[in-house]
């Protein structure tokens, strides 16, 4: 019995150490645990424990990821959505989080487009070229137009 507790403890310790370096989605974490040769029961127990403590929560992960990518890196929503899907976050969770931050997201995107436009204007680019460059960075035409019209 002691050996079993040690095995569960080892799995939990490894998982906590692993997610403390960089947050992971539930599926990324469980995949890593299986990769480290922990058995199904150990992984299930560890994931249940971490979910209970909210250390492994895809909704929380998606919220922090969206905030981080939008505020710090100014990435467009479509790029963030794609990355979250690649990280195995459920599409319902992604839609929920994005809808929670919709107003903030719109403001952040408009601020970013405005900064980009100012940078391109300093380079003496034509409006057509500016719009093309912004669209290549995944911004939508209606968002660009709304900033230009202000």
mmCIF file of N, CA and C in Angstrom:
data_model
loop_
_atom_site.group_PDB
_atom_site.id
_atom_site.type_symbol
_atom_site.label_atom_id
_atom_site.label_comp_id
_atom_site.label_asym_id
_atom_site.label_seq_id
_atom_site.Cartn_x
_atom_site.Cartn_y
_atom_site.Cartn_z
ATOM 1 N N UNK A 1 0.822 -1.201 0.000
ATOM 2 C CA UNK A 1 0.000 0.000 0.000
ATOM 3 C C UNK A 1 0.862 1.260 0.000
ATOM 4 N N UNK A 2 1.948 1.241 0.750
ATOM 5 C CA UNK A 2 2.850 2.381 0.783
ATOM 6 C C UNK A 2 3.452 2.669 -0.584
ATOM 7 N N UNK A 3 3.765 1.596 -1.308
ATOM 8 C CA UNK A 3 4.324 1.764 -2.645
ATOM 9 C C UNK A 3 3.312 2.450 -3.561
ATOM 10 N N UNK A 4 2.023 2.109 -3.412
ATOM 11 C CA UNK A 4 0.978 2.739 -4.221
ATOM 12 C C UNK A 4 0.892 4.227 -3.935
ATOM 13 N N UNK A 5 0.911 4.595 -2.642
ATOM 14 C CA UNK A 5 0.862 6.009 -2.270
ATOM 15 C C UNK A 5 2.054 6.752 -2.845
ATOM 16 N N UNK A 6 3.203 6.126 -2.806
ATOM 17 C CA UNK A 6 4.407 6.741 -3.342
ATOM 18 C C UNK A 6 4.269 6.960 -4.847
ATOM 19 N N UNK A 7 3.698 5.963 -5.533
ATOM 20 C CA UNK A 7 3.508 6.102 -6.977
ATOM 21 C C UNK A 7 2.559 7.251 -7.309
ATOM 22 N N UNK A 8 1.448 7.357 -6.552
ATOM 23 C CA UNK A 8 0.514 8.453 -6.777
ATOM 24 C C UNK A 8 1.172 9.786 -6.430
ATOM 25 N N UNK A 9 1.911 9.789 -5.343
ATOM 26 C CA UNK A 9 2.602 10.993 -4.906
ATOM 27 C C UNK A 9 3.633 11.432 -5.946
ATOM 28 N N UNK A 10 4.376 10.478 -6.496
ATOM 29 C CA UNK A 10 5.377 10.797 -7.517
ATOM 30 C C UNK A 10 4.719 11.430 -8.740
ATOM 31 N N UNK A 11 3.597 10.879 -9.139
ATOM 32 C CA UNK A 11 2.873 11.387 -10.296
ATOM 33 C C UNK A 11 2.389 12.822 -10.029
ATOM 34 N N UNK A 12 1.803 13.039 -8.859
ATOM 35 C CA UNK A 12 1.326 14.382 -8.489
ATOM 36 C C UNK A 12 2.475 15.384 -8.407
ATOM 37 N N UNK A 13 3.544 14.964 -7.767
ATOM 38 C CA UNK A 13 4.698 15.865 -7.644
ATOM 39 C C UNK A 13 5.258 16.241 -9.008
ATOM 40 N N UNK A 14 5.370 15.245 -9.876
ATOM 41 C CA UNK A 14 5.882 15.531 -11.203
ATOM 42 C C UNK A 14 4.948 16.494 -11.941
ATOM 43 N N UNK A 15 3.637 16.257 -11.844
ATOM 44 C CA UNK A 15 2.658 17.104 -12.537
ATOM 45 C C UNK A 15 2.725 18.546 -12.037
ATOM 46 N N UNK A 16 2.798 18.718 -10.724
ATOM 47 C CA UNK A 16 2.861 20.071 -10.156
ATOM 48 C C UNK A 16 4.148 20.767 -10.569
ATOM 49 N N UNK A 17 5.228 20.047 -10.532
ATOM 50 C CA UNK A 17 6.519 20.615 -10.966
ATOM 51 C C UNK A 17 6.448 21.019 -12.441
ATOM 52 N N UNK A 18 5.837 20.169 -13.246
ATOM 53 C CA UNK A 18 5.736 20.409 -14.683
ATOM 54 C C UNK A 18 4.874 21.641 -14.996
ATOM 55 N N UNK A 19 3.720 21.767 -14.337
ATOM 56 C CA UNK A 19 2.845 22.911 -14.635
ATOM 57 C C UNK A 19 3.294 24.193 -13.946
ATOM 58 N N UNK A 20 4.174 24.087 -12.958
ATOM 59 C CA UNK A 20 4.647 25.301 -12.299
ATOM 60 C C UNK A 20 5.599 26.090 -13.196
ATOM 61 N N UNK A 21 6.261 25.400 -14.106
ATOM 62 C CA UNK A 21 7.166 26.080 -15.031
ATOM 63 C C UNK A 21 6.389 26.866 -16.075
ATOM 64 N N UNK A 22 5.340 26.262 -16.591
ATOM 65 C CA UNK A 22 4.512 26.895 -17.613
ATOM 66 C C UNK A 22 3.151 26.219 -17.587
ATOM 67 N N UNK A 23 2.084 26.983 -17.486
ATOM 68 C CA UNK A 23 0.747 26.382 -17.412
ATOM 69 C C UNK A 23 0.447 25.503 -18.626
ATOM 70 N N UNK A 24 -0.287 24.440 -18.392
ATOM 71 C CA UNK A 24 -0.649 23.495 -19.450
ATOM 72 C C UNK A 24 -2.150 23.236 -19.409
ATOM 73 N N UNK A 25 -2.672 22.805 -20.541
ATOM 74 C CA UNK A 25 -4.067 22.381 -20.569
ATOM 75 C C UNK A 25 -4.150 20.997 -19.940
ATOM 76 N N UNK A 26 -5.365 20.575 -19.639
ATOM 77 C CA UNK A 26 -5.564 19.258 -19.014
ATOM 78 C C UNK A 26 -5.023 18.144 -19.918
ATOM 79 N N UNK A 27 -5.302 18.229 -21.195
ATOM 80 C CA UNK A 27 -4.849 17.172 -22.102
ATOM 81 C C UNK A 27 -3.340 17.188 -22.289
ATOM 82 N N UNK A 28 -2.740 18.376 -22.339
ATOM 83 C CA UNK A 28 -1.281 18.446 -22.453
ATOM 84 C C UNK A 28 -0.624 17.809 -21.235
ATOM 85 N N UNK A 29 -1.179 18.106 -20.067
ATOM 86 C CA UNK A 29 -0.621 17.568 -18.832
ATOM 87 C C UNK A 29 -0.782 16.056 -18.759
ATOM 88 N N UNK A 30 -1.964 15.560 -19.051
ATOM 89 C CA UNK A 30 -2.159 14.108 -18.976
ATOM 90 C C UNK A 30 -1.308 13.390 -20.026
ATOM 91 N N UNK A 31 -1.148 13.986 -21.206
ATOM 92 C CA UNK A 31 -0.288 13.384 -22.236
ATOM 93 C C UNK A 31 1.157 13.302 -21.743
ATOM 94 N N UNK A 32 1.598 14.342 -21.061
ATOM 95 C CA UNK A 32 2.967 14.352 -20.525
ATOM 96 C C UNK A 32 3.137 13.281 -19.444
ATOM 97 N N UNK A 33 2.127 13.108 -18.614
ATOM 98 C CA UNK A 33 2.208 12.094 -17.563
ATOM 99 C C UNK A 33 2.270 10.686 -18.164
ATOM 100 N N UNK A 34 1.467 10.445 -19.198
ATOM 101 C CA UNK A 34 1.537 9.147 -19.867
ATOM 102 C C UNK A 34 2.903 8.955 -20.530
ATOM 103 N N UNK A 35 3.429 10.024 -21.065
ATOM 104 C CA UNK A 35 4.746 9.967 -21.714
ATOM 105 C C UNK A 35 5.832 9.602 -20.701
ATOM 106 N N UNK A 36 5.623 9.985 -19.451
ATOM 107 C CA UNK A 36 6.590 9.671 -18.383
ATOM 108 C C UNK A 36 6.321 8.312 -17.750
ATOM 109 N N UNK A 37 5.491 7.519 -18.381
ATOM 110 C CA UNK A 37 5.215 6.130 -18.006
ATOM 111 C C UNK A 37 4.403 5.958 -16.732
ATOM 112 N N UNK A 38 3.618 6.968 -16.361
ATOM 113 C CA UNK A 38 2.676 6.770 -15.268
ATOM 114 C C UNK A 38 1.471 6.026 -15.836
ATOM 115 N N UNK A 39 0.865 5.126 -15.029
ATOM 116 C CA UNK A 39 -0.261 4.340 -15.548
ATOM 117 C C UNK A 39 -1.574 5.145 -15.505
ATOM 118 N N UNK A 40 -2.608 4.584 -16.117
ATOM 119 C CA UNK A 40 -3.894 5.274 -16.251
ATOM 120 C C UNK A 40 -4.494 5.670 -14.907
ATOM 121 N N UNK A 41 -4.410 4.772 -13.946
ATOM 122 C CA UNK A 41 -4.975 5.049 -12.627
ATOM 123 C C UNK A 41 -4.247 6.209 -11.945
ATOM 124 N N UNK A 42 -2.929 6.220 -12.043
ATOM 125 C CA UNK A 42 -2.148 7.313 -11.448
ATOM 126 C C UNK A 42 -2.490 8.648 -12.115
ATOM 127 N N UNK A 43 -2.574 8.632 -13.426
ATOM 128 C CA UNK A 43 -2.870 9.864 -14.170
ATOM 129 C C UNK A 43 -4.273 10.348 -13.830
ATOM 130 N N UNK A 44 -5.242 9.444 -13.802
ATOM 131 C CA UNK A 44 -6.626 9.810 -13.476
ATOM 132 C C UNK A 44 -6.697 10.416 -12.069
ATOM 133 N N UNK A 45 -6.050 9.749 -11.106
ATOM 134 C CA UNK A 45 -6.037 10.243 -9.720
ATOM 135 C C UNK A 45 -5.401 11.635 -9.659
ATOM 136 N N UNK A 46 -4.271 11.786 -10.311
ATOM 137 C CA UNK A 46 -3.547 13.066 -10.307
ATOM 138 C C UNK A 46 -4.377 14.165 -10.964
ATOM 139 N N UNK A 47 -4.986 13.863 -12.085
ATOM 140 C CA UNK A 47 -5.786 14.869 -12.785
ATOM 141 C C UNK A 47 -7.002 15.267 -11.950
ATOM 142 N N UNK A 48 -7.644 14.298 -11.303
ATOM 143 C CA UNK A 48 -8.781 14.618 -10.425
ATOM 144 C C UNK A 48 -8.341 15.535 -9.293
ATOM 145 N N UNK A 49 -7.213 15.198 -8.696
ATOM 146 C CA UNK A 49 -6.680 16.007 -7.593
ATOM 147 C C UNK A 49 -6.366 17.425 -8.068
ATOM 148 N N UNK A 50 -5.697 17.553 -9.201
ATOM 149 C CA UNK A 50 -5.312 18.868 -9.720
ATOM 150 C C UNK A 50 -6.523 19.683 -10.160
ATOM 151 N N UNK A 51 -7.540 19.012 -10.689
ATOM 152 C CA UNK A 51 -8.766 19.715 -11.069
ATOM 153 C C UNK A 51 -9.489 20.237 -9.834
ATOM 154 N N UNK A 52 -9.517 19.408 -8.783
ATOM 155 C CA UNK A 52 -10.156 19.801 -7.531
ATOM 156 C C UNK A 52 -9.484 21.050 -6.956
ATOM 157 N N UNK A 53 -8.168 21.105 -7.059
ATOM 158 C CA UNK A 53 -7.396 22.240 -6.540
ATOM 159 C C UNK A 53 -7.320 23.394 -7.546
ATOM 160 N N UNK A 54 -7.906 23.187 -8.739
ATOM 161 C CA UNK A 54 -7.922 24.165 -9.839
ATOM 162 C C UNK A 54 -6.521 24.470 -10.377
ATOM 163 N N UNK A 55 -5.613 23.508 -10.244
ATOM 164 C CA UNK A 55 -4.293 23.635 -10.861
ATOM 165 C C UNK A 55 -4.363 23.252 -12.334
ATOM 166 N N UNK A 56 -5.299 22.383 -12.662
ATOM 167 C CA UNK A 56 -5.520 21.956 -14.043
ATOM 168 C C UNK A 56 -6.971 22.284 -14.388
ATOM 169 N N UNK A 57 -7.156 23.411 -15.053
ATOM 170 C CA UNK A 57 -8.493 23.867 -15.403
ATOM 171 C C UNK A 57 -8.402 24.573 -16.755
ATOM 172 N N UNK A 58 -8.999 23.983 -17.774
ATOM 173 C CA UNK A 58 -8.897 24.543 -19.118
ATOM 174 C C UNK A 58 -9.519 25.927 -19.230
ATOM 175 N N UNK A 59 -10.571 26.179 -18.466
ATOM 176 C CA UNK A 59 -11.210 27.501 -18.520
ATOM 177 C C UNK A 59 -10.256 28.569 -17.985
ATOM 178 N N UNK A 60 -9.639 28.303 -16.863
ATOM 179 C CA UNK A 60 -8.674 29.241 -16.274
ATOM 180 C C UNK A 60 -7.477 29.412 -17.219
ATOM 181 N N UNK A 61 -7.018 28.294 -17.785
ATOM 182 C CA UNK A 61 -5.899 28.354 -18.729
ATOM 183 C C UNK A 61 -6.259 29.239 -19.918
ATOM 184 N N UNK A 62 -7.448 29.034 -20.483
ATOM 185 C CA UNK A 62 -7.865 29.806 -21.658
ATOM 186 C C UNK A 62 -7.983 31.292 -21.322
ATOM 187 N N UNK A 63 -8.536 31.610 -20.146
ATOM 188 C CA UNK A 63 -8.647 33.015 -19.726
ATOM 189 C C UNK A 63 -7.279 33.680 -19.644
ATOM 190 N N UNK A 64 -6.347 33.037 -18.958
ATOM 191 C CA UNK A 64 -5.025 33.640 -18.799
ATOM 192 C C UNK A 64 -4.287 33.717 -20.133
ATOM 193 N N UNK A 65 -4.506 32.712 -20.985
ATOM 194 C CA UNK A 65 -3.852 32.706 -22.293
ATOM 195 C C UNK A 65 -4.373 33.851 -23.164
ATOM 196 N N UNK A 66 -5.688 34.033 -23.176
ATOM 197 C CA UNK A 66 -6.287 35.111 -23.967
ATOM 198 C C UNK A 66 -5.782 36.460 -23.476
ATOM 199 N N UNK A 67 -5.830 36.676 -22.167
ATOM 200 C CA UNK A 67 -5.343 37.949 -21.613
ATOM 201 C C UNK A 67 -3.882 38.181 -21.958
ATOM 202 N N UNK A 68 -3.074 37.174 -21.780
ATOM 203 C CA UNK A 68 -1.644 37.289 -22.040
ATOM 204 C C UNK A 68 -1.358 37.611 -23.507
ATOM 205 N N UNK A 69 -1.972 36.870 -24.394
ATOM 206 C CA UNK A 69 -1.698 37.046 -25.824
ATOM 207 C C UNK A 69 -2.243 38.372 -26.349
ATOM 208 N N UNK A 70 -3.391 38.801 -25.828
ATOM 209 C CA UNK A 70 -3.968 40.063 -26.285
ATOM 210 C C UNK A 70 -3.239 41.270 -25.699
ATOM 211 N N UNK A 71 -3.073 41.271 -24.397
ATOM 212 C CA UNK A 71 -2.516 42.438 -23.729
ATOM 213 C C UNK A 71 -1.010 42.553 -23.941
ATOM 214 N N UNK A 72 -0.294 41.472 -23.745
ATOM 215 C CA UNK A 72 1.167 41.532 -23.822
ATOM 216 C C UNK A 72 1.728 41.405 -25.224
ATOM 217 N N UNK A 73 1.089 40.573 -26.032
ATOM 218 C CA UNK A 73 1.656 40.293 -27.349
ATOM 219 C C UNK A 73 0.817 40.845 -28.497
ATOM 220 N N UNK A 74 -0.378 41.346 -28.192
ATOM 221 C CA UNK A 74 -1.261 41.962 -29.173
ATOM 222 C C UNK A 74 -1.590 41.041 -30.339
ATOM 223 N N UNK A 75 -1.790 39.779 -30.069
ATOM 224 C CA UNK A 75 -2.117 38.837 -31.143
ATOM 225 C C UNK A 75 -3.603 38.918 -31.478
ATOM 226 N N UNK A 76 -3.934 38.743 -32.748
ATOM 227 C CA UNK A 76 -5.356 38.758 -33.138
ATOM 228 C C UNK A 76 -6.102 37.543 -32.585
ATOM 229 N N UNK A 77 -7.405 37.698 -32.425
ATOM 230 C CA UNK A 77 -8.255 36.650 -31.857
ATOM 231 C C UNK A 77 -8.160 35.354 -32.649
ATOM 232 N N UNK A 78 -8.146 35.438 -33.952
ATOM 233 C CA UNK A 78 -8.135 34.214 -34.757
ATOM 234 C C UNK A 78 -6.863 33.404 -34.495
ATOM 235 N N UNK A 79 -5.744 34.090 -34.281
ATOM 236 C CA UNK A 79 -4.482 33.396 -33.978
ATOM 237 C C UNK A 79 -4.548 32.757 -32.593
ATOM 238 N N UNK A 80 -5.150 33.457 -31.645
ATOM 239 C CA UNK A 80 -5.287 32.931 -30.281
ATOM 240 C C UNK A 80 -6.226 31.725 -30.273
ATOM 241 N N UNK A 81 -7.341 31.836 -30.975
ATOM 242 C CA UNK A 81 -8.304 30.737 -31.058
ATOM 243 C C UNK A 81 -7.633 29.495 -31.655
ATOM 244 N N UNK A 82 -6.877 29.696 -32.733
ATOM 245 C CA UNK A 82 -6.186 28.588 -33.390
ATOM 246 C C UNK A 82 -5.201 27.920 -32.447
ATOM 247 N N UNK A 83 -4.448 28.723 -31.707
ATOM 248 C CA UNK A 83 -3.461 28.179 -30.781
ATOM 249 C C UNK A 83 -4.130 27.387 -29.650
ATOM 250 N N UNK A 84 -5.239 27.894 -29.141
ATOM 251 C CA UNK A 84 -5.949 27.181 -28.077
ATOM 252 C C UNK A 84 -6.516 25.852 -28.582
ATOM 253 N N UNK A 85 -6.988 25.837 -29.809
ATOM 254 C CA UNK A 85 -7.481 24.583 -30.395
ATOM 255 C C UNK A 85 -6.325 23.593 -30.526
ATOM 256 N N UNK A 86 -5.148 24.089 -30.929
ATOM 257 C CA UNK A 86 -3.965 23.224 -31.034
ATOM 258 C C UNK A 86 -3.564 22.665 -29.673
ATOM 259 N N UNK A 87 -3.873 23.416 -28.618
ATOM 260 C CA UNK A 87 -3.548 22.974 -27.263
ATOM 261 C C UNK A 87 -4.660 22.125 -26.658
ATOM 262 N N UNK A 88 -5.599 21.686 -27.476
ATOM 263 C CA UNK A 88 -6.674 20.774 -27.086
ATOM 264 C C UNK A 88 -7.680 21.378 -26.113
ATOM 265 N N UNK A 89 -7.863 22.691 -26.148
ATOM 266 C CA UNK A 89 -8.892 23.302 -25.317
ATOM 267 C C UNK A 89 -10.216 23.165 -26.069
ATOM 268 N N UNK A 90 -11.262 22.770 -25.362
ATOM 269 C CA UNK A 90 -12.584 22.576 -25.947
ATOM 270 C C UNK A 90 -13.072 23.880 -26.588
ATOM 271 N N UNK A 91 -13.664 23.774 -27.762
ATOM 272 C CA UNK A 91 -14.133 24.961 -28.490
ATOM 273 C C UNK A 91 -15.196 25.725 -27.710
ATOM 274 N N UNK A 92 -16.010 25.019 -26.927
ATOM 275 C CA UNK A 92 -17.026 25.690 -26.103
ATOM 276 C C UNK A 92 -16.361 26.600 -25.077
ATOM 277 N N UNK A 93 -15.292 26.114 -24.470
ATOM 278 C CA UNK A 93 -14.559 26.912 -23.478
ATOM 279 C C UNK A 93 -13.943 28.133 -24.151
ATOM 280 N N UNK A 94 -13.363 27.935 -25.318
ATOM 281 C CA UNK A 94 -12.743 29.048 -26.052
ATOM 282 C C UNK A 94 -13.795 30.115 -26.357
ATOM 283 N N UNK A 95 -14.945 29.698 -26.872
ATOM 284 C CA UNK A 95 -16.021 30.644 -27.195
ATOM 285 C C UNK A 95 -16.506 31.379 -25.954
ATOM 286 N N UNK A 96 -16.631 30.642 -24.839
ATOM 287 C CA UNK A 96 -17.055 31.243 -23.566
ATOM 288 C C UNK A 96 -16.098 32.339 -23.129
ATOM 289 N N UNK A 97 -14.824 32.013 -23.130
ATOM 290 C CA UNK A 97 -13.804 32.964 -22.665
ATOM 291 C C UNK A 97 -13.760 34.187 -23.577
ATOM 292 N N UNK A 98 -13.783 33.950 -24.866
ATOM 293 C CA UNK A 98 -13.725 35.074 -25.805
ATOM 294 C C UNK A 98 -14.959 35.953 -25.664
ATOM 295 N N UNK A 99 -16.127 35.351 -25.451
ATOM 296 C CA UNK A 99 -17.339 36.167 -25.280
ATOM 297 C C UNK A 99 -17.292 36.956 -23.966
ATOM 298 N N UNK A 100 -16.655 36.408 -22.932
ATOM 299 C CA UNK A 100 -16.502 37.135 -21.662
ATOM 300 C C UNK A 100 -15.664 38.395 -21.846
ATOM 301 N N UNK A 101 -14.671 38.306 -22.716
ATOM 302 C CA UNK A 101 -13.733 39.411 -22.911
ATOM 303 C C UNK A 101 -14.018 40.196 -24.185
ATOM 304 N N UNK A 102 -15.184 39.985 -24.794
ATOM 305 C CA UNK A 102 -15.482 40.567 -26.102
ATOM 306 C C UNK A 102 -15.256 42.079 -26.156
ATOM 307 N N UNK A 103 -15.795 42.802 -25.181
ATOM 308 C CA UNK A 103 -15.666 44.260 -25.188
ATOM 309 C C UNK A 103 -14.196 44.662 -25.027
ATOM 310 N N UNK A 104 -13.515 44.036 -24.077
ATOM 311 C CA UNK A 104 -12.098 44.324 -23.873
ATOM 312 C C UNK A 104 -11.285 43.975 -25.117
ATOM 313 N N UNK A 105 -11.623 42.847 -25.714
ATOM 314 C CA UNK A 105 -10.908 42.386 -26.907
ATOM 315 C C UNK A 105 -11.051 43.416 -28.025
ATOM 316 N N UNK A 106 -12.269 43.890 -28.236
ATOM 317 C CA UNK A 106 -12.509 44.878 -29.282
ATOM 318 C C UNK A 106 -11.675 46.124 -29.038
ATOM 319 N N UNK A 107 -11.637 46.586 -27.793
ATOM 320 C CA UNK A 107 -10.843 47.779 -27.468
ATOM 321 C C UNK A 107 -9.352 47.533 -27.670
ATOM 322 N N UNK A 108 -8.860 46.367 -27.214
ATOM 323 C CA UNK A 108 -7.443 46.048 -27.377
ATOM 324 C C UNK A 108 -7.058 45.969 -28.852
ATOM 325 N N UNK A 109 -7.921 45.352 -29.645
ATOM 326 C CA UNK A 109 -7.634 45.212 -31.075
ATOM 327 C C UNK A 109 -7.592 46.591 -31.734
ATOM 328 N N UNK A 110 -8.537 47.435 -31.399
ATOM 329 C CA UNK A 110 -8.563 48.777 -31.996
ATOM 330 C C UNK A 110 -7.329 49.584 -31.582
ATOM 331 N N UNK A 111 -6.920 49.458 -30.335
ATOM 332 C CA UNK A 111 -5.704 50.142 -29.883
ATOM 333 C C UNK A 111 -4.494 49.655 -30.670
ATOM 334 N N UNK A 112 -4.416 48.361 -30.845
ATOM 335 C CA UNK A 112 -3.282 47.778 -31.569
ATOM 336 C C UNK A 112 -3.275 48.224 -33.029
ATOM 337 N N UNK A 113 -4.430 48.207 -33.664
ATOM 338 C CA UNK A 113 -4.517 48.650 -35.062
ATOM 339 C C UNK A 113 -4.092 50.108 -35.167
ATOM 340 N N UNK A 114 -4.535 50.925 -34.216
ATOM 341 C CA UNK A 114 -4.172 52.347 -34.221
ATOM 342 C C UNK A 114 -2.649 52.512 -34.121
ATOM 343 N N UNK A 115 -2.024 51.765 -33.238
ATOM 344 C CA UNK A 115 -0.564 51.842 -33.099
ATOM 345 C C UNK A 115 0.139 51.385 -34.369
ATOM 346 N N UNK A 116 -0.368 50.322 -34.963
ATOM 347 C CA UNK A 116 0.216 49.810 -36.208
ATOM 348 C C UNK A 116 0.098 50.858 -37.316
ATOM 349 N N UNK A 117 -1.071 51.480 -37.422
ATOM 350 C CA UNK A 117 -1.283 52.504 -38.450
ATOM 351 C C UNK A 117 -0.309 53.660 -38.258
ATOM 352 N N UNK A 118 -0.146 54.102 -37.017
ATOM 353 C CA UNK A 118 0.788 55.198 -36.740
ATOM 354 C C UNK A 118 2.216 54.827 -37.143
ATOM 355 N N UNK A 119 2.616 53.584 -36.854
ATOM 356 C CA UNK A 119 3.956 53.136 -37.252
ATOM 357 C C UNK A 119 4.113 53.126 -38.769
ATOM 358 N N UNK A 120 3.095 52.646 -39.468
ATOM 359 C CA UNK A 120 3.170 52.594 -40.932
ATOM 360 C C UNK A 120 3.136 53.987 -41.543
ATOM 361 N N UNK A 121 2.401 54.905 -40.924
ATOM 362 C CA UNK A 121 2.350 56.279 -41.440
ATOM 363 C C UNK A 121 3.733 56.928 -41.352
ATOM 364 N N UNK A 122 4.453 56.632 -40.274
ATOM 365 C CA UNK A 122 5.814 57.171 -40.119
ATOM 366 C C UNK A 122 6.746 56.686 -41.226
ATOM 367 N N UNK A 123 6.396 55.545 -41.790
ATOM 368 C CA UNK A 123 7.203 54.975 -42.879
ATOM 369 C C UNK A 123 6.713 55.470 -44.248
ATOM 370 N N UNK A 124 5.771 56.391 -44.234
ATOM 371 C CA UNK A 124 5.235 57.005 -45.443
ATOM 372 C C UNK A 124 4.564 56.001 -46.371
ATOM 373 N N UNK A 125 3.880 55.028 -45.808
ATOM 374 C CA UNK A 125 3.170 54.047 -46.623
ATOM 375 C C UNK A 125 1.804 54.590 -47.039
ATOM 376 N N UNK A 126 1.339 54.157 -48.197
ATOM 377 C CA UNK A 126 0.004 54.507 -48.675
ATOM 378 C C UNK A 126 -1.037 53.722 -47.876
ATOM 379 N N UNK A 127 -2.287 54.231 -47.856
ATOM 380 C CA UNK A 127 -3.356 53.575 -47.109
ATOM 381 C C UNK A 127 -3.595 52.149 -47.592
ATOM 382 N N UNK A 128 -3.534 51.952 -48.902
ATOM 383 C CA UNK A 128 -3.749 50.620 -49.460
ATOM 384 C C UNK A 128 -2.726 49.636 -48.897
ATOM 385 N N UNK A 129 -1.464 50.057 -48.836
ATOM 386 C CA UNK A 129 -0.396 49.193 -48.310
ATOM 387 C C UNK A 129 -0.568 48.941 -46.813
ATOM 388 N N UNK A 130 -0.983 49.965 -46.098
ATOM 389 C CA UNK A 130 -1.197 49.830 -44.653
ATOM 390 C C UNK A 130 -2.296 48.798 -44.385
ATOM 391 N N UNK A 131 -3.395 48.920 -45.121
ATOM 392 C CA UNK A 131 -4.515 47.993 -44.933
ATOM 393 C C UNK A 131 -4.095 46.567 -45.274
ATOM 394 N N UNK A 132 -3.348 46.421 -46.361
ATOM 395 C CA UNK A 132 -2.874 45.077 -46.730
ATOM 396 C C UNK A 132 -1.988 44.475 -45.642
ATOM 397 N N UNK A 133 -1.073 45.273 -45.103
ATOM 398 C CA UNK A 133 -0.173 44.777 -44.054
ATOM 399 C C UNK A 133 -0.958 44.379 -42.806
ATOM 400 N N UNK A 134 -1.946 45.172 -42.452
ATOM 401 C CA UNK A 134 -2.770 44.847 -41.281
ATOM 402 C C UNK A 134 -3.569 43.569 -41.505
ATOM 403 N N UNK A 135 -4.084 43.399 -42.700
ATOM 404 C CA UNK A 135 -4.857 42.184 -42.988
ATOM 405 C C UNK A 135 -3.955 40.955 -42.997
ATOM 406 N N UNK A 136 -2.697 41.107 -43.371
ATOM 407 C CA UNK A 136 -1.755 39.988 -43.313
ATOM 408 C C UNK A 136 -1.442 39.592 -41.874
ATOM 409 N N UNK A 137 -1.691 40.543 -40.953
ATOM 410 C CA UNK A 137 -1.485 40.255 -39.532
ATOM 411 C C UNK A 137 -2.773 39.747 -38.888
ATOM 412 N N UNK A 138 -3.721 39.307 -39.681
ATOM 413 C CA UNK A 138 -4.957 38.651 -39.261
ATOM 414 C C UNK A 138 -6.037 39.601 -38.753
ATOM 415 N N UNK A 139 -5.880 40.913 -38.940
ATOM 416 C CA UNK A 139 -6.945 41.824 -38.521
ATOM 417 C C UNK A 139 -8.040 41.827 -39.576
ATOM 418 N N UNK A 140 -9.274 41.962 -39.118
ATOM 419 C CA UNK A 140 -10.415 41.964 -40.034
ATOM 420 C C UNK A 140 -10.580 43.345 -40.652
ATOM 421 N N UNK A 141 -11.072 43.369 -41.877
ATOM 422 C CA UNK A 141 -11.231 44.615 -42.612
ATOM 423 C C UNK A 141 -12.178 45.583 -41.905
ATOM 424 N N UNK A 142 -13.262 45.075 -41.327
ATOM 425 C CA UNK A 142 -14.202 45.970 -40.638
ATOM 426 C C UNK A 142 -13.579 46.603 -39.395
ATOM 427 N N UNK A 143 -12.680 45.863 -38.704
ATOM 428 C CA UNK A 143 -11.976 46.459 -37.551
ATOM 429 C C UNK A 143 -11.024 47.554 -38.016
ATOM 430 N N UNK A 144 -10.345 47.303 -39.095
ATOM 431 C CA UNK A 144 -9.404 48.298 -39.646
ATOM 432 C C UNK A 144 -10.172 49.541 -40.077
ATOM 433 N N UNK A 145 -11.275 49.340 -40.793
ATOM 434 C CA UNK A 145 -12.072 50.484 -41.265
ATOM 435 C C UNK A 145 -12.610 51.304 -40.119
ATOM 436 N N UNK A 146 -13.059 50.644 -39.047
ATOM 437 C CA UNK A 146 -13.623 51.394 -37.905
ATOM 438 C C UNK A 146 -12.569 52.273 -37.249
ATOM 439 N N UNK A 147 -11.319 51.808 -37.213
ATOM 440 C CA UNK A 147 -10.239 52.620 -36.635
ATOM 441 C C UNK A 147 -9.890 53.772 -37.582
ATOM 442 N N UNK A 148 -9.836 53.491 -38.869
ATOM 443 C CA UNK A 148 -9.495 54.520 -39.851
ATOM 444 C C UNK A 148 -10.556 55.609 -39.874
ATOM 445 N N UNK A 149 -11.828 55.216 -39.772
ATOM 446 C CA UNK A 149 -12.920 56.191 -39.838
ATOM 447 C C UNK A 149 -12.977 57.118 -38.619
ATOM 448 N N UNK A 150 -12.373 56.706 -37.519
ATOM 449 C CA UNK A 150 -12.332 57.580 -36.338
ATOM 450 C C UNK A 150 -11.311 58.620 -36.584
#
